[in-house]
Tab-separated table of C-alpha atoms in Angstrom:
chain	number	residue	atom	x	y	z
C	1	UNK	CA	-37.765	21.985	33.834
C	2	UNK	CA	-40.208	22.017	36.356
C	3	UNK	CA	-39.895	23.893	39.705
C	4	UNK	CA	-41.756	23.898	42.245
C	5	UNK	CA	-41.877	26.419	44.831
C	6	UNK	CA	-42.615	26.501	48.871
C	7	UNK	CA	-43.105	30.498	47.889
C	8	UNK	CA	-45.359	32.503	45.659
C	9	UNK	CA	-43.462	35.365	44.924
C	10	UNK	CA	-47.201	37.181	43.078
C	11	UNK	CA	-48.700	36.512	46.739
C	12	UNK	CA	-48.673	38.429	49.373
C	13	UNK	CA	-49.789	41.729	46.706
C	14	UNK	CA	-50.687	44.837	49.253
C	15	UNK	CA	-51.207	48.203	47.784
C	16	UNK	CA	-48.027	50.755	46.845
C	17	UNK	CA	-48.884	54.561	48.304
C	18	UNK	CA	-47.066	57.208	46.694
C	19	UNK	CA	-43.395	56.678	47.087
C	20	UNK	CA	-42.240	59.772	49.730
C	21	UNK	CA	-39.302	60.767	47.030
C	22	UNK	CA	-38.334	63.636	45.208
C	23	UNK	CA	-40.578	62.773	42.226
C	24	UNK	CA	-39.537	60.639	39.351
C	25	UNK	CA	-38.134	63.832	37.436
C	26	UNK	CA	-35.974	64.401	40.549
C	27	UNK	CA	-34.917	61.231	41.434
C	28	UNK	CA	-33.642	61.522	36.877
C	29	UNK	CA	-32.276	64.934	37.462
C	30	UNK	CA	-29.798	63.518	40.727
C	31	UNK	CA	-28.762	59.831	38.722
C	32	UNK	CA	-27.760	62.410	35.748
C	33	UNK	CA	-26.089	64.791	37.771
C	34	UNK	CA	-24.765	62.420	39.532
C	35	UNK	CA	-23.258	60.069	36.452
C	36	UNK	CA	-21.468	64.021	34.869
C	37	UNK	CA	-19.930	64.769	38.426
C	38	UNK	CA	-18.491	60.533	38.559
C	39	UNK	CA	-18.298	60.785	34.079
C	40	UNK	CA	-14.383	61.248	34.359
C	41	UNK	CA	-13.196	59.917	37.111
C	42	UNK	CA	-14.306	56.860	35.969
C	43	UNK	CA	-13.292	57.420	32.691
C	44	UNK	CA	-9.815	57.259	33.552
C	45	UNK	CA	-10.299	53.656	35.688
C	46	UNK	CA	-12.621	52.254	32.999
C	47	UNK	CA	-9.965	52.821	30.148
C	48	UNK	CA	-8.253	51.379	32.600
C	49	UNK	CA	-9.566	48.007	33.414
C	50	UNK	CA	-10.390	47.220	29.788
C	51	UNK	CA	-7.059	48.159	28.430
C	52	UNK	CA	-6.140	45.674	31.020
C	53	UNK	CA	-8.426	43.060	29.773
C	54	UNK	CA	-8.092	43.100	26.409
C	55	UNK	CA	-4.712	42.201	27.069
C	56	UNK	CA	-4.948	39.527	29.652
C	57	UNK	CA	-8.714	37.821	28.139
C	58	UNK	CA	-8.999	39.349	24.499
C	59	UNK	CA	-12.521	40.958	23.544
C	60	UNK	CA	-15.091	41.446	23.706
C	61	UNK	CA	-13.512	43.366	26.291
C	62	UNK	CA	-17.770	44.321	27.548
C	63	UNK	CA	-20.496	42.501	28.670
C	64	UNK	CA	-24.342	42.523	27.152
C	65	UNK	CA	-27.040	41.497	29.098
C	66	UNK	CA	-30.375	42.035	27.677
C	67	UNK	CA	-32.807	43.290	30.711
C	68	UNK	CA	-36.205	44.275	31.770
C	69	UNK	CA	-36.859	47.378	32.660
C	70	UNK	CA	-40.787	47.282	32.882
C	71	UNK	CA	-43.194	45.088	31.637
C	72	UNK	CA	-42.029	44.657	27.546
C	73	UNK	CA	-39.174	47.063	27.691
C	74	UNK	CA	-36.236	45.877	27.371
C	75	UNK	CA	-32.301	47.317	27.548
C	76	UNK	CA	-29.020	45.573	26.943
C	77	UNK	CA	-26.800	46.268	30.894
C	78	UNK	CA	-23.049	46.772	29.883
C	79	UNK	CA	-20.903	44.902	32.157
C	80	UNK	CA	-16.464	44.121	31.736
C	81	UNK	CA	-17.073	40.799	30.913
C	82	UNK	CA	-15.609	38.366	33.615
C	83	UNK	CA	-16.385	35.297	32.586
C	84	UNK	CA	-15.183	32.769	29.404
C	85	UNK	CA	-18.564	33.729	27.392
C	86	UNK	CA	-20.277	30.468	25.963
C	87	UNK	CA	-22.772	29.712	22.809
C	88	UNK	CA	-25.908	29.379	25.373
C	89	UNK	CA	-25.743	31.110	28.982
C	90	UNK	CA	-28.982	31.983	31.095
C	91	UNK	CA	-30.010	32.363	34.679
C	92	UNK	CA	-27.697	32.946	37.832
C	93	UNK	CA	-24.671	32.398	38.791
C	94	UNK	CA	-23.859	28.913	40.663
C	95	UNK	CA	-21.356	26.685	41.113
C	96	UNK	CA	-21.300	25.385	37.984
C	97	UNK	CA	-20.354	28.314	36.170
C	98	UNK	CA	-16.991	29.844	38.046
C	99	UNK	CA	-15.265	27.145	35.385
C	100	UNK	CA	-15.458	29.914	33.446
C	101	UNK	CA	-14.770	32.972	35.601
C	102	UNK	CA	-11.630	34.900	34.414
C	103	UNK	CA	-8.840	35.666	37.232
C	104	UNK	CA	-9.283	38.424	36.527
C	105	UNK	CA	-12.891	38.754	36.536
C	106	UNK	CA	-13.173	37.323	39.618
C	107	UNK	CA	-11.182	40.555	41.447
C	108	UNK	CA	-13.257	42.727	39.592
C	109	UNK	CA	-16.753	41.186	40.920
C	110	UNK	CA	-14.907	41.754	44.345
C	111	UNK	CA	-14.493	45.366	43.940
C	112	UNK	CA	-17.853	45.414	42.064
C	113	UNK	CA	-15.752	46.984	39.656
C	114	UNK	CA	-17.737	45.095	36.589
C	115	UNK	CA	-20.594	47.057	36.764
C	116	UNK	CA	-18.670	50.548	36.232
C	117	UNK	CA	-20.209	50.851	32.701
C	118	UNK	CA	-23.493	50.678	34.011
C	119	UNK	CA	-22.987	54.570	34.256
C	120	UNK	CA	-24.297	54.195	30.866
C	121	UNK	CA	-26.770	52.121	31.212
C	122	UNK	CA	-28.243	55.440	33.740
C	123	UNK	CA	-27.053	57.875	31.934
C	124	UNK	CA	-29.530	56.623	28.850
C	125	UNK	CA	-31.947	56.649	30.603
C	126	UNK	CA	-32.351	52.950	31.443
C	127	UNK	CA	-31.280	53.018	35.297
C	128	UNK	CA	-30.640	54.494	38.266
C	129	UNK	CA	-27.911	54.277	40.705
C	130	UNK	CA	-30.896	53.243	42.854
C	131	UNK	CA	-33.943	50.474	42.273
C	132	UNK	CA	-34.112	46.696	42.028
C	133	UNK	CA	-31.718	45.114	39.582
C	134	UNK	CA	-32.663	44.750	36.823
C	135	UNK	CA	-34.616	40.771	36.013
C	136	UNK	CA	-34.071	39.166	33.305
C	137	UNK	CA	-36.524	38.241	30.812
C	138	UNK	CA	-37.536	34.531	32.250
C	139	UNK	CA	-37.449	35.906	35.807
C	140	UNK	CA	-40.379	38.392	34.256
C	141	UNK	CA	-42.464	36.235	33.239
C	142	UNK	CA	-42.043	33.693	35.507
C	143	UNK	CA	-43.816	36.581	38.392
C	144	UNK	CA	-45.291	39.288	36.032
C	145	UNK	CA	-48.150	40.312	38.730
C	146	UNK	CA	-45.175	40.761	41.573
C	147	UNK	CA	-42.317	42.093	38.325
C	148	UNK	CA	-45.538	44.666	37.636
C	149	UNK	CA	-45.450	45.638	40.342
C	150	UNK	CA	-41.311	45.980	41.157
C	151	UNK	CA	-40.854	47.026	37.865
C	152	UNK	CA	-42.744	49.866	38.415
C	153	UNK	CA	-38.986	51.981	39.384
C	154	UNK	CA	-36.186	52.356	36.658
C	155	UNK	CA	-33.934	49.031	37.586
C	156	UNK	CA	-30.792	50.458	39.655
C	157	UNK	CA	-27.155	49.928	40.224
C	158	UNK	CA	-27.481	49.160	43.570
C	159	UNK	CA	-30.421	48.327	45.847
C	160	UNK	CA	-32.231	47.786	49.560
C	161	UNK	CA	-31.673	43.313	47.973
C	162	UNK	CA	-28.849	43.905	46.907
C	163	UNK	CA	-27.242	45.858	49.321
C	164	UNK	CA	-28.494	43.284	52.055
C	165	UNK	CA	-28.374	40.059	50.240
C	166	UNK	CA	-25.875	40.410	47.381
C	167	UNK	CA	-23.241	38.549	49.652
C	168	UNK	CA	-25.490	35.525	51.159
C	169	UNK	CA	-26.636	34.704	47.377
C	170	UNK	CA	-23.266	34.398	46.474
C	171	UNK	CA	-22.916	31.923	49.148
C	172	UNK	CA	-25.991	30.034	48.428
C	173	UNK	CA	-25.288	30.163	44.053
C	174	UNK	CA	-21.665	28.648	44.133
C	175	UNK	CA	-22.466	25.637	46.234
C	176	UNK	CA	-24.752	24.657	43.359
C	177	UNK	CA	-22.867	21.885	40.954
C	178	UNK	CA	-25.703	21.439	38.306
C	179	UNK	CA	-28.028	24.246	36.046
C	180	UNK	CA	-31.928	22.838	38.245
C	181	UNK	CA	-29.011	22.801	41.281
C	182	UNK	CA	-29.063	27.051	40.605
C	183	UNK	CA	-32.330	27.482	39.480
C	184	UNK	CA	-34.004	25.939	42.535
C	185	UNK	CA	-31.600	27.406	45.016
C	186	UNK	CA	-32.212	31.044	43.489
C	187	UNK	CA	-36.551	30.390	43.729
C	188	UNK	CA	-36.194	28.861	46.487
C	189	UNK	CA	-34.050	31.209	48.703
C	190	UNK	CA	-33.095	34.617	46.716
C	191	UNK	CA	-35.507	35.450	44.334
C	192	UNK	CA	-38.294	35.100	47.508
C	193	UNK	CA	-36.566	37.190	49.453
C	194	UNK	CA	-35.124	40.054	46.940
C	195	UNK	CA	-38.342	40.947	45.449
C	196	UNK	CA	-39.786	41.134	49.269
C	197	UNK	CA	-36.769	43.551	50.411
C	198	UNK	CA	-37.451	45.134	46.792
C	199	UNK	CA	-41.581	46.090	48.208
C	200	UNK	CA	-40.253	47.820	50.614
C	201	UNK	CA	-37.733	49.930	48.587
C	202	UNK	CA	-41.327	50.524	46.071
C	203	UNK	CA	-43.316	51.597	49.204
C	204	UNK	CA	-40.905	54.346	51.536
C	205	UNK	CA	-37.834	55.174	48.767
C	206	UNK	CA	-35.904	59.368	49.811
C	207	UNK	CA	-33.985	60.480	48.262
C	208	UNK	CA	-31.936	59.523	52.197
C	209	UNK	CA	-32.469	56.347	52.002
C	210	UNK	CA	-30.717	56.354	48.238
C	211	UNK	CA	-27.633	58.403	49.775
C	212	UNK	CA	-27.839	55.920	52.364
C	213	UNK	CA	-28.383	52.994	50.311
C	214	UNK	CA	-24.888	54.268	47.691
C	215	UNK	CA	-22.359	54.885	51.176
C	216	UNK	CA	-23.150	51.948	52.458
C	217	UNK	CA	-22.463	49.847	48.942
C	218	UNK	CA	-18.892	51.989	48.468
C	219	UNK	CA	-18.572	50.968	52.120
C	220	UNK	CA	-18.559	47.073	51.314
C	221	UNK	CA	-15.820	47.530	48.633
C	222	UNK	CA	-14.088	49.933	50.077
C	223	UNK	CA	-13.752	47.906	53.550
C	224	UNK	CA	-14.275	43.892	52.732
C	225	UNK	CA	-15.509	43.159	57.043
C	226	UNK	CA	-17.586	46.045	56.952
C	227	UNK	CA	-20.468	43.879	54.467
C	228	UNK	CA	-19.910	41.017	57.403
C	229	UNK	CA	-21.222	43.591	60.106
C	230	UNK	CA	-23.599	45.368	58.128
C	231	UNK	CA	-25.499	42.106	56.967
C	232	UNK	CA	-25.671	40.907	61.404
C	233	UNK	CA	-26.300	44.699	61.673
C	234	UNK	CA	-29.499	43.675	59.815
C	235	UNK	CA	-30.613	40.689	60.690
C	236	UNK	CA	-30.862	42.074	64.217
C	237	UNK	CA	-31.717	45.524	63.846
C	238	UNK	CA	-32.643	46.572	59.392
C	239	UNK	CA	-33.471	50.086	60.647
C	240	UNK	CA	-32.047	51.911	56.949
C	241	UNK	CA	-33.172	55.800	57.042
C	242	UNK	CA	-37.910	55.367	56.805
C	243	UNK	CA	-38.218	51.641	55.971
C	244	UNK	CA	-38.346	50.048	60.043
C	245	UNK	CA	-41.479	50.837	59.534
C	246	UNK	CA	-43.086	49.247	55.415
C	247	UNK	CA	-40.223	45.798	56.914
C	248	UNK	CA	-43.477	44.839	59.423
């Protein structure tokens, strides 16, 4: 399938300055400490969710997706299964896949509880709490130079791009009723902004920015109206800690 792009994701590359974070070791220590602190309470929640899923829709309870953590390095991202399995499944989830999302799956997706098992990806060292979402191999192969820069960081459960773009992306893709329409919309309208925001985060990441992203991600989950107010605020004045100059 050939798609003509209005935007080229490998264009406009910039030199990457040393990020003002506590360093890879410090970030990793933060991830491990937070993951261990959350493991016990989240384990109780995950056991409950797994039990309900097993009773409601049978096995498998988990969905494993091959993702890239670095050029040439793949890992299995773990989620709770929210869709009816099919023999072949790839690419973004558009409206053409909506029939496959179970009623319980919609609740898990809306609450982001389907992402909870990724705490084990964090403990395994494949992911961080905050970073770019881990891409599918096909995205990396299509934009190798841009992803070569983005994947200097561990992928994250949440991130600046996820926080700002997630709800908007869902609305765009929900209107796509075929695989071709979904692929075109994702490459034209979703991926460009996400990669730009990933590059902003790469240049300006700090511990305080990570904490800000985590806090605002939690807020969007527990207060549904927050994400709309937050998105309007970010659109009008995008000033999370220490990113305003980078965005310019």
